[in-house]
Amino acid sequence: MARVIVMDLSRHNTVMIGHDRYFVLHEGERSVLVRDHCPHRGGPLSLARRTPDGRRLSCPWHGTKVGVSAVKRSCLPMVRSGDEAVVVLPETGVPVSVIHKEILANLPPDPTHDEGAESR
Amino acid sequence: MTTVTEAVAASAAGLVPAGPVAPGLVTTSMAPTEAAASALAAYCSQRIFRPGPEVLIEGNPFRRPIGPPGAGDRDFSVPATEAEFLGSGQLIAGRVLCNAYESDMILLPPAGLASAKDDFEVFYGDEVRALRDAVRPGLERYAYSFLDDAVTVPPVRTLEELQAYFLAEVGGAGAPADASGSNPAVDPAAEVTGTMRMITECRRPEEAAALHLIQLALDALTEASAMARNLGGSYGVEQSELFKIFNDEFGYGVYGAKHSTIFKEMLASVGLRTDVHAYWNFYLTSSLVGVNYFNWLTEDHRGMFRYMAAVTYLEWLFAQGFADTGAMLRAVYGDRVDAKYCDEHAHIDVHHGRMTYENLLLGLARTHGELVIPELVRGIEDTKLLLRLGDADFRAQIDWADALDRHTEAGAALATSAADDAATSTLRPDSPFSTGVYDSDRLVEVTSGEADVYAWATDHPHRLGTGDVLLVPRGRLHGLKAASPEARVTVRTVERTSR
Ligand code: FES
């Protein structure tokens, strides 16, 4: 049986599911709960800044640019109504908690970001 | 393609003409006082620093023989010159300094503290720490002063000059930047050349490769511990940038991913011991000086700029350098070697090269300006020299260790021309074993019994019988062990006209 939690998005933006962390990423009007994990080596994408075009997140660890669309593919099912969001969690017995963290990935693109230096 | 080691040796890609030596922020310390000299003798005579009968020191990170009795009585008041880089003074100073620096790291025996509790107490105890602090400044001056004379710092002053200088240097060392100005991805198919190739081509490639791994082990089994000294404090964005690199080195807090852990797996895969300093007797002088240099610069915080630049240069070169090392190991050991450590560095040091260059080297230059740029350049120039000297030392050791039979023939041919200064000793199987180097060429003659020569860490040492005479070139590391209940050995100086 799936586990379901209800999050108050005015207070919480991060879910810990065992050792896995998910954060609320804002995409225009939409919000998605995505895995806070860079595909390179697990860097915290919640602390990534957007590239100037806003379409990629530049990982704070080694600068890999991860497309926002790829990040969204890691999302958990979430239905939002106002500040209330119903999230369907994977079926595991690990402890779950909701917290509030700083999420740089939701800030506007970093104007000082040097596009050339880190693109690989 | 040119290998990193080879290219480093040949690198003369200074963008600007050499100028006068810039005054550094870190300087070698004061000359040793009389009190320091007696502290050194007391330090070296500590139980844990005296040799025992064993060739390999297993399971005990606190046992670190410095040399035969009397090693600590030597006069270190006059700094070693570059010509004396491989001399016995540098070897002894190198061992003492290594002990000194590592006594502020946490080391525990793999079988549990109970297996070496008494030595733990001595190594970290008040007396040894007080003696260590008394001897260290004088030995640092002895060991590193030659860099002040041997290294010419090009007059790089501005950020732009620093950028151009660095990119020219890494380009000249065989690792040019890619089109975006970054450390390019490695070429895993690059042909193995230089020292790595020399290892594959010598008569005993497995022993030569092991000697190379042992030199790396001096640092790799405590990897990034020197870096850890630069993590504390408060110095701006560069501190956080260094932490990211440290985080990688420490495997993000996952023991199995820690670089020292995967280094151990590499050692174990080829049958080598994984305990810290099991091969203490087989660290070359240049390896000790090189690793100590980084510990010195992180211990004396005035050295942080020089350190950051040195790390930048190395991280940039390591990407391809470790790809080459992995290729060498696979050529020597075949499928049985677990070279993940090399693959890991070939991958992550591409990032680290770029991160250190952009965020540490240029970051510090941007923030602190022309006051520190000469010091940053000095760190790179010091590192280039130490790499070149280290490479030459390693190659010479392979040449010697791989040809002890020929050196025995040469010894026999030279026997009549030896000086009349024989020093005789008697060895028994349980006599203290210690490796050392001579400051001039010597002939070692076994006048009775049999003795084994260890010039690298091998299960098959070279056996000398009664009447055999071995030529030991100056600066070559070796140790003797009795292979009969008693062996008498005579050592004499010899002048060679050709080398
Ligand atoms: S972990 Fe994200 S770039 Fe390496």
PDB file of N, CA and C and ligand atoms in Angstrom, chain A residues 38 40-43 59 61-64, ligand 1:
ATOM      1  N   CYS A  38      22.489  15.328  -7.436  1.00  0.00           N
ATOM      2  CA  CYS A  38      23.066  15.506  -8.766  1.00  0.00           C
ATOM      3  C   CYS A  38      23.441  14.137  -9.341  1.00  0.00           C
ATOM      4  N   HIS A  40      25.773  13.363 -11.138  1.00  0.00           N
ATOM      5  CA  HIS A  40      27.210  13.126 -11.171  1.00  0.00           C
ATOM      6  C   HIS A  40      27.672  12.408  -9.903  1.00  0.00           C
ATOM      7  N   ARG A  41      27.627  13.066  -8.776  1.00  0.00           N
ATOM      8  CA  ARG A  41      28.065  12.424  -7.536  1.00  0.00           C
ATOM      9  C   ARG A  41      27.192  12.785  -6.351  1.00  0.00           C
ATOM     10  N   GLY A  42      25.939  13.074  -6.652  1.00  0.00           N
ATOM     11  CA  GLY A  42      25.015  13.279  -5.542  1.00  0.00           C
ATOM     12  C   GLY A  42      25.050  14.644  -4.907  1.00  0.00           C
ATOM     13  N   GLY A  43      25.641  15.615  -5.562  1.00  0.00           N
ATOM     14  CA  GLY A  43      25.663  16.980  -5.022  1.00  0.00           C
ATOM     15  C   GLY A  43      24.249  17.498  -4.781  1.00  0.00           C
ATOM     16  N   CYS A  59      25.305  22.431 -10.703  1.00  0.00           N
ATOM     17  CA  CYS A  59      25.555  21.743  -9.414  1.00  0.00           C
ATOM     18  C   CYS A  59      26.656  22.462  -8.626  1.00  0.00           C
ATOM     19  N   TRP A  61      28.711  21.303  -6.570  1.00  0.00           N
ATOM     20  CA  TRP A  61      29.932  20.535  -6.285  1.00  0.00           C
ATOM     21  C   TRP A  61      30.958  20.637  -7.402  1.00  0.00           C
ATOM     22  N   HIS A  62      30.620  20.204  -8.577  1.00  0.00           N
ATOM     23  CA  HIS A  62      31.614  20.231  -9.662  1.00  0.00           C
ATOM     24  C   HIS A  62      31.120  20.974 -10.887  1.00  0.00           C
ATOM     25  N   GLY A  63      29.999  21.647 -10.765  1.00  0.00           N
ATOM     26  CA  GLY A  63      29.559  22.510 -11.855  1.00  0.00           C
ATOM     27  C   GLY A  63      28.826  21.826 -12.991  1.00  0.00           C
ATOM     28  N   THR A  64      28.506  20.550 -12.863  1.00  0.00           N
ATOM     29  CA  THR A  64      27.735  19.898 -13.925  1.00  0.00           C
ATOM     30  C   THR A  64      26.398  20.615 -14.086  1.00  0.00           C
TER      31      THR A  64
HETATM   32  S1  FES C   1      28.017  16.104  -7.852  1.00  0.00           S
HETATM   33 FE1  FES C   1      27.107  17.488  -9.121  1.00  0.00          FE
HETATM   34  S2  FES C   1      28.644  18.076 -10.460  1.00  0.00           S
HETATM   35 FE2  FES C   1      29.542  16.543  -9.266  1.00  0.00          FE
END
